[in-house]
Structure formats: structure tokens, C-alpha cells
Amino acid sequence: MRVTGRMVRQKILNNTNTAMERLQFAQTQMATGKRILKPSDDPLSLSKAIRARALLTDSRQYLPLPGALGITCPL
Amino acid sequence: MIGLTAGLEIARKALSSYQLALSIYGNNIANVETPGFSRKRPVFGEAEAVDIPLGRIGLGVDTRTIERMRDVYLDAAYRRENTAYSGYESLEQCLSEVEMIFSEPSETGLGDVLRDFWDAWQELANQPESAASRSYVVSKATSLCTSLNHLTSRLTRMRENIDMEITGTVGDINSLAARIAHLNARIVEAEVSGNEASDLRDKRDFLIDELSGLAKIQVFETADGAASVKIGSESLVERSTAVLLGTSVRGDDDIVITDVTLGAGDRPIRITGGRLGGLLESRDSILPGYVSRLDEIALTVVEEVNRVHRSGFDFAGRAGRDFFDPDGLTAANIRVSDALKADANLLAASADGSPGNGATALAISDLRLAGVFGPEGASAEDYYASLIADLGIEAERAGDNKEAENLLLTEIETRRESVKGVSIDEEMTNLVASQHAYQAAVKLVTVIDDLMETIMTTL
């Protein structure tokens, strides 16, 4: 294949850009401490997380009660 | 034998051919960074030979034509993929903005607001006599309403912005169509002589490439060199005339929607693919889809909470009234009834009229799990979780499609560049080769000159 200067430059630029995108994503994950930054990163896990969070607060509602009865709960 | 003057003629032809070649290579080098430029090369051919007793002898070189390096198949493939890529790109842009609006996962998204709302009712069920629990319910309900109102208004504003972008894109398409039509006229005129109008064709191809990113188009070239462009099934450019697109405005859900029409007519035309196709899909199906799912949440919350609330009794033992304003049945206008906002004692937490009873509040809190949300009867959390999952999946798919198209487009562009792109190394080599050929032709002239002088002076 004929290779021109522009082809070479474009290839380098594309590859660098892909790497930079990945790096930026990883840095944002590190900085926020979150694996999922937006729903499209992992839609199924996120919907599980939303359900789990709901379940968690729902369960916490019952916590003061055993406390009042003198039973300690590890949560 | 052919005479010495014929030799001079050979040298003259060579000189003019290589001079032309040098300016073609020079022009290639000069345009190495020009977008849309295709490299040109001279096509040499041997001049018609003459008969001599020993056979035929050539009379030098002719430049047959100037070839414009281009692959029509790759151009068509590039445009096809560019249309697909730009369409996915605009869908992805829209969906990632919707993701930003919903701002999940976070502690400020609608998911947490909804959860706080149900939790507040449960809290009230535990302590039905507490004034703090009562105002807490009202305040969390108000946050839920504000959150739904805010989300909807942001989605609606986004629809309005996309509508403006659609108008702008129609303008871009029209400007490109007009320029293509103008170039058609010039190309047909220039090519009457039979020579290719290569610079004008480069410009036209560049404009058509650009147009292919805006909408799905079909391009046909007529025998005399004009390009006709079709958008959808309608003709956009026919020879030197461009049938421009128009817009007509109609109202829809309190916002203004612009339809794309052909010419000044009112009949909307169907446009798919490209940026315009993506924008139209975002405005007409994606955004209204999410608004209607928020409406579903709002409607269910209002109807169900009001229904149970009316069955209870307030702090003073009077029958419960509507908790949410019964006129606000969409996400855009859901609100807590003014009476309850003014007096939290009107909250009907009790099922039997005694202030210490929290059974109605508990029943309302249980609505979250009752499976009353959406056509499939999901719980509140499941309905919201699947809304976010659907948004994520849709955005992920648009992103993946865009990425895949991008790879394909880059590959095609690389192959196209391989045909039409200027390689400096190659041009330099051509330059040196032409230079030597030119110098040799000059030498031929001096040799013949010497011979002629010999004849003149010694004979």
C-alpha cells in the first residue's frame, strides 16, 4: 500500500488519542473512587446497585428497634 | 531517415512534457496538506511514429492527459460509513447528555430522592405523632416534585436546543447543496473540451463528503459530469439547480417543533442517517421516551399516594384529602397540595382516626413494593432501576456503534488516502526523474545544434 505522510501522522494521532481516552477514564475512576461513572459504563451492574441501595436503606429502617431492645446489630 | 529538424521536434515535445510534469508535481507538493485534494499525475504516451525503411521510429513524447487519482468505489464507501458514523455520533451525544441530566450513580439523582420519599413515610409510620416526621414527609415529597419537575424541564430544554440544531443543520445542507449545484455548472462547462476539471471535481467531492455526514444521500453522476444528489427519495441537487430544504414549525407539548420539508412546501420529508437523522431521532423519539417514563412515575405516585391518603385520617381525626395536587399528573407539574404544604397536620397517617396510629403512612410506604409502576407492575425501585439500565444500555450501544463505525471509517479513509494522498517522497523522486529527463532533452537540443552548425560551417 502507498503510505503518505498524512496517513502516518493520522495513525499516530488516533492511537495516542485512544490511549489518552482510556487513561482519562481510569484517572476519573481513581479520583472519584467509582467504577461506574455513568449508566452506559455498566448498565446492568448499575441497576443492580440501585436496587441494592434501596434494599439497604429499607433494611436500616429496622435497625433502631433491636437497639432499643438492647440487642446489638453488627451493621 | 528522419531529418535533424525532426530531432529538434522530439526535443521540444520532451521539454514541454517535462515542464508540464514539473508543474504538476510542484502543485502536488504545494497541496500536500490541502483537505480534499487528490494528487494528479501526467500520463505520457509515445507520439505517432513515422515509417522509415528499417521500420517505424517514434517522434517523441506526448502528454495524453492529467490523471486525477481517485477511487470512486472508496468514495462511495466513505460516504456511506460517514453517514452511519455521524448518525451514531449525534445519538451518542444526545444520550450522554441525558445520562448527565439523570446524574446516576450519585447521591443527588432521582433514585435517592424517591427512596427518601418512601423512607419518610415509613419514619412517619413509626412516629405518627411527631411533628418533625410530618414536616419531613412534606419536605421529602416537595423534593421529589422539584426533582421530577427539574428533570423534565431539562429534558424539554434539551429538546428545544436539538430543534435549533436541526434548523442549523438544514441551513448547512442547503448551503452545501447550492455550492454543489454551482460546481456542477462549472464542471459541465469546463469539461465540454473533454478534459477533466480536476480541481473543481476535488472541491465538489469534498462538499459531497461533508454532506454525507449531515444526512443519508445518494449521488449519481451524469454523462456530462454533473452530480445529482438525492436525499431520502427526494432530489436535492439536479444539475445546476438545488432544490433547497425548508422548515415548517408546529407546536408539540408546549414546545416548538421544526419539520424538515422540501422546498417551501409544508409536506415534511423523511430524513434518515447522518447528523440530521440522529438529531431528529433524538428529538422525536429518545427524549419524549424518557419524559414519558418520568410521567409514568409521577402519575403513579400521585394517583396511588392520593388514593391511600384519602382513606386515612389526619392528626385531628378528619378524613384525609389529596396529598398531591390532583391537577398535576405529569412529571412537569407534579406538586404537593398547597393545603398540606401549609399545614403538616393535615397529613393522614392514621387509619382509625387516633393520632397514635400510623397504619395509613405505612400503607403509603408499602406502595413502593406494591408493583404498581409501569405496564408490567414493577416496584418503584425496580421501575427506576430499569429506566436507568435502559438508558445505560441505549447509550452504551450508541457509543459502541459509533466506535465500530469510526474504525471502519478510519480504515476506508486510510485506503482512500493511499490512492489520492500526496506522498512527498514520491513527488521528490518524480521531480528528480523529470529534472533529469528535461536536462537530457536540453542536451539533445545542443547536440542537434552542434550537428547543424557542423553542416553549415564545414560543408
PDB file of C-alpha atoms in Angstrom, chain B residues 261-376:
ATOM      1  CA  THR B 261     -39.714  19.979   4.225  1.00  0.00           C
ATOM      2  CA  LEU B 262     -38.715  20.004   0.608  1.00  0.00           C
ATOM      3  CA  GLY B 263     -38.645  23.492  -0.879  1.00  0.00           C
ATOM      4  CA  ALA B 264     -41.160  25.925   0.542  1.00  0.00           C
ATOM      5  CA  GLY B 265     -43.846  23.233   0.859  1.00  0.00           C
ATOM      6  CA  ASP B 266     -45.453  22.103   4.087  1.00  0.00           C
ATOM      7  CA  ARG B 267     -45.007  18.407   3.423  1.00  0.00           C
ATOM      8  CA  PRO B 268     -42.381  17.016   5.797  1.00  0.00           C
ATOM      9  CA  ILE B 269     -39.855  14.676   4.201  1.00  0.00           C
ATOM     10  CA  ARG B 270     -38.322  11.645   5.806  1.00  0.00           C
ATOM     11  CA  ILE B 271     -34.644  12.032   6.533  1.00  0.00           C
ATOM     12  CA  THR B 272     -32.580   9.245   7.993  1.00  0.00           C
ATOM     13  CA  GLY B 273     -28.938   8.851   8.877  1.00  0.00           C
ATOM     14  CA  GLY B 274     -26.259  11.435   9.349  1.00  0.00           C
ATOM     15  CA  ARG B 275     -26.300  14.210  11.905  1.00  0.00           C
ATOM     16  CA  LEU B 276     -29.756  15.401  10.880  1.00  0.00           C
ATOM     17  CA  GLY B 277     -31.188  11.875  11.118  1.00  0.00           C
ATOM     18  CA  GLY B 278     -29.648  11.461  14.572  1.00  0.00           C
ATOM     19  CA  LEU B 279     -30.953  14.814  15.772  1.00  0.00           C
ATOM     20  CA  LEU B 280     -34.458  14.043  14.512  1.00  0.00           C
ATOM     21  CA  GLU B 281     -34.449  10.671  16.257  1.00  0.00           C
ATOM     22  CA  SER B 282     -33.193  12.254  19.483  1.00  0.00           C
ATOM     23  CA  ARG B 283     -35.848  14.943  19.408  1.00  0.00           C
ATOM     24  CA  ASP B 284     -38.785  12.847  18.284  1.00  0.00           C
ATOM     25  CA  SER B 285     -38.261   9.516  19.963  1.00  0.00           C
ATOM     26  CA  ILE B 286     -35.442   9.345  22.526  1.00  0.00           C
ATOM     27  CA  LEU B 287     -36.178  12.442  24.614  1.00  0.00           C
ATOM     28  CA  PRO B 288     -40.011  12.096  24.616  1.00  0.00           C
ATOM     29  CA  GLY B 289     -39.455   8.443  25.629  1.00  0.00           C
ATOM     30  CA  TYR B 290     -37.624   9.412  28.807  1.00  0.00           C
ATOM     31  CA  VAL B 291     -40.065  12.209  29.586  1.00  0.00           C
ATOM     32  CA  SER B 292     -42.958   9.750  29.330  1.00  0.00           C
ATOM     33  CA  ARG B 293     -41.239   7.348  31.713  1.00  0.00           C
ATOM     34  CA  LEU B 294     -40.857  10.153  34.251  1.00  0.00           C
ATOM     35  CA  ASP B 295     -44.525  10.978  33.646  1.00  0.00           C
ATOM     36  CA  GLU B 296     -45.353   7.373  34.427  1.00  0.00           C
ATOM     37  CA  ILE B 297     -43.531   7.640  37.764  1.00  0.00           C
ATOM     38  CA  ALA B 298     -45.255  10.942  38.581  1.00  0.00           C
ATOM     39  CA  LEU B 299     -48.732   9.725  37.614  1.00  0.00           C
ATOM     40  CA  THR B 300     -48.423   6.501  39.628  1.00  0.00           C
ATOM     41  CA  VAL B 301     -47.060   8.287  42.693  1.00  0.00           C
ATOM     42  CA  VAL B 302     -49.807  10.920  42.599  1.00  0.00           C
ATOM     43  CA  GLU B 303     -52.674   8.504  41.995  1.00  0.00           C
ATOM     44  CA  GLU B 304     -51.602   5.784  44.401  1.00  0.00           C
ATOM     45  CA  VAL B 305     -50.457   8.038  47.239  1.00  0.00           C
ATOM     46  CA  ASN B 306     -53.610  10.162  46.944  1.00  0.00           C
ATOM     47  CA  ARG B 307     -55.812   7.075  46.880  1.00  0.00           C
ATOM     48  CA  VAL B 308     -54.350   5.630  50.095  1.00  0.00           C
ATOM     49  CA  HIS B 309     -54.013   9.053  51.720  1.00  0.00           C
ATOM     50  CA  ARG B 310     -57.701   9.824  51.201  1.00  0.00           C
ATOM     51  CA  SER B 311     -58.590   6.604  53.030  1.00  0.00           C
ATOM     52  CA  GLY B 312     -56.716   7.743  56.175  1.00  0.00           C
ATOM     53  CA  PHE B 313     -57.370  10.344  58.858  1.00  0.00           C
ATOM     54  CA  ASP B 314     -55.326  13.406  59.729  1.00  0.00           C
ATOM     55  CA  PHE B 315     -53.918  14.466  63.098  1.00  0.00           C
ATOM     56  CA  ALA B 316     -57.242  15.968  64.172  1.00  0.00           C
ATOM     57  CA  GLY B 317     -59.146  12.840  63.129  1.00  0.00           C
ATOM     58  CA  ARG B 318     -60.672  14.323  59.957  1.00  0.00           C
ATOM     59  CA  ALA B 319     -60.807  12.306  56.733  1.00  0.00           C
ATOM     60  CA  GLY B 320     -57.647  12.587  54.574  1.00  0.00           C
ATOM     61  CA  ARG B 321     -57.625  14.758  51.476  1.00  0.00           C
ATOM     62  CA  ASP B 322     -55.399  14.600  48.385  1.00  0.00           C
ATOM     63  CA  PHE B 323     -51.731  14.656  49.313  1.00  0.00           C
ATOM     64  CA  PHE B 324     -50.540  15.702  45.860  1.00  0.00           C
ATOM     65  CA  ASP B 325     -52.378  18.334  43.884  1.00  0.00           C
ATOM     66  CA  PRO B 326     -54.723  16.181  41.731  1.00  0.00           C
ATOM     67  CA  ASP B 327     -54.257  18.569  38.774  1.00  0.00           C
ATOM     68  CA  GLY B 328     -50.549  17.848  38.475  1.00  0.00           C
ATOM     69  CA  LEU B 329     -50.436  14.432  36.855  1.00  0.00           C
ATOM     70  CA  THR B 330     -47.243  14.738  34.820  1.00  0.00           C
ATOM     71  CA  ALA B 331     -43.593  14.933  35.828  1.00  0.00           C
ATOM     72  CA  ALA B 332     -43.585  18.531  34.614  1.00  0.00           C
ATOM     73  CA  ASN B 333     -46.294  19.766  37.001  1.00  0.00           C
ATOM     74  CA  ILE B 334     -46.465  17.292  39.904  1.00  0.00           C
ATOM     75  CA  ARG B 335     -46.667  19.159  43.220  1.00  0.00           C
ATOM     76  CA  VAL B 336     -47.675  18.687  46.829  1.00  0.00           C
ATOM     77  CA  SER B 337     -51.104  20.194  47.511  1.00  0.00           C
ATOM     78  CA  ASP B 338     -50.865  23.714  48.902  1.00  0.00           C
ATOM     79  CA  ALA B 339     -53.022  22.917  51.943  1.00  0.00           C
ATOM     80  CA  LEU B 340     -50.612  20.202  53.092  1.00  0.00           C
ATOM     81  CA  LYS B 341     -47.607  22.362  52.486  1.00  0.00           C
ATOM     82  CA  ALA B 342     -49.151  24.995  54.745  1.00  0.00           C
ATOM     83  CA  ASP B 343     -50.194  22.587  57.486  1.00  0.00           C
ATOM     84  CA  ALA B 344     -48.415  19.259  58.007  1.00  0.00           C
ATOM     85  CA  ASN B 345     -51.077  18.207  60.500  1.00  0.00           C
ATOM     86  CA  LEU B 346     -53.369  17.531  57.553  1.00  0.00           C
ATOM     87  CA  LEU B 347     -51.189  14.513  56.761  1.00  0.00           C
ATOM     88  CA  ALA B 348     -53.390  11.439  57.079  1.00  0.00           C
ATOM     89  CA  ALA B 349     -51.087   8.945  58.770  1.00  0.00           C
ATOM     90  CA  SER B 350     -53.773   7.298  60.827  1.00  0.00           C
ATOM     91  CA  ALA B 351     -56.086   4.533  59.683  1.00  0.00           C
ATOM     92  CA  ASP B 352     -58.588   4.750  62.548  1.00  0.00           C
ATOM     93  CA  GLY B 353     -58.587   8.453  63.399  1.00  0.00           C
ATOM     94  CA  SER B 354     -56.447   8.212  66.521  1.00  0.00           C
ATOM     95  CA  PRO B 355     -53.280  10.345  66.355  1.00  0.00           C
ATOM     96  CA  GLY B 356     -51.046   7.487  67.521  1.00  0.00           C
ATOM     97  CA  ASN B 357     -51.969   5.229  64.630  1.00  0.00           C
ATOM     98  CA  GLY B 358     -49.544   5.147  61.652  1.00  0.00           C
ATOM     99  CA  ALA B 359     -51.164   2.417  59.547  1.00  0.00           C
ATOM    100  CA  THR B 360     -52.009   4.681  56.570  1.00  0.00           C
ATOM    101  CA  ALA B 361     -48.487   6.079  56.471  1.00  0.00           C
ATOM    102  CA  LEU B 362     -47.214   2.517  56.474  1.00  0.00           C
ATOM    103  CA  ALA B 363     -49.596   1.603  53.652  1.00  0.00           C
ATOM    104  CA  ILE B 364     -48.248   4.513  51.597  1.00  0.00           C
ATOM    105  CA  SER B 365     -44.680   3.486  52.338  1.00  0.00           C
ATOM    106  CA  ASP B 366     -45.586  -0.045  51.223  1.00  0.00           C
ATOM    107  CA  LEU B 367     -46.662   1.293  47.818  1.00  0.00           C
ATOM    108  CA  ARG B 368     -43.013   1.288  46.753  1.00  0.00           C
ATOM    109  CA  LEU B 369     -43.088  -2.512  46.784  1.00  0.00           C
ATOM    110  CA  ALA B 370     -46.675  -2.898  45.630  1.00  0.00           C
ATOM    111  CA  GLY B 371     -45.820  -3.338  41.960  1.00  0.00           C
ATOM    112  CA  VAL B 372     -47.949  -0.501  40.637  1.00  0.00           C
ATOM    113  CA  PHE B 373     -45.315   1.166  38.450  1.00  0.00           C
ATOM    114  CA  GLY B 374     -45.266   0.774  34.689  1.00  0.00           C
ATOM    115  CA  PRO B 375     -47.259  -1.571  32.462  1.00  0.00           C
ATOM    116  CA  GLU B 376     -45.560  -4.634  33.934  1.00  0.00           C
TER     117      GLU B 376
END
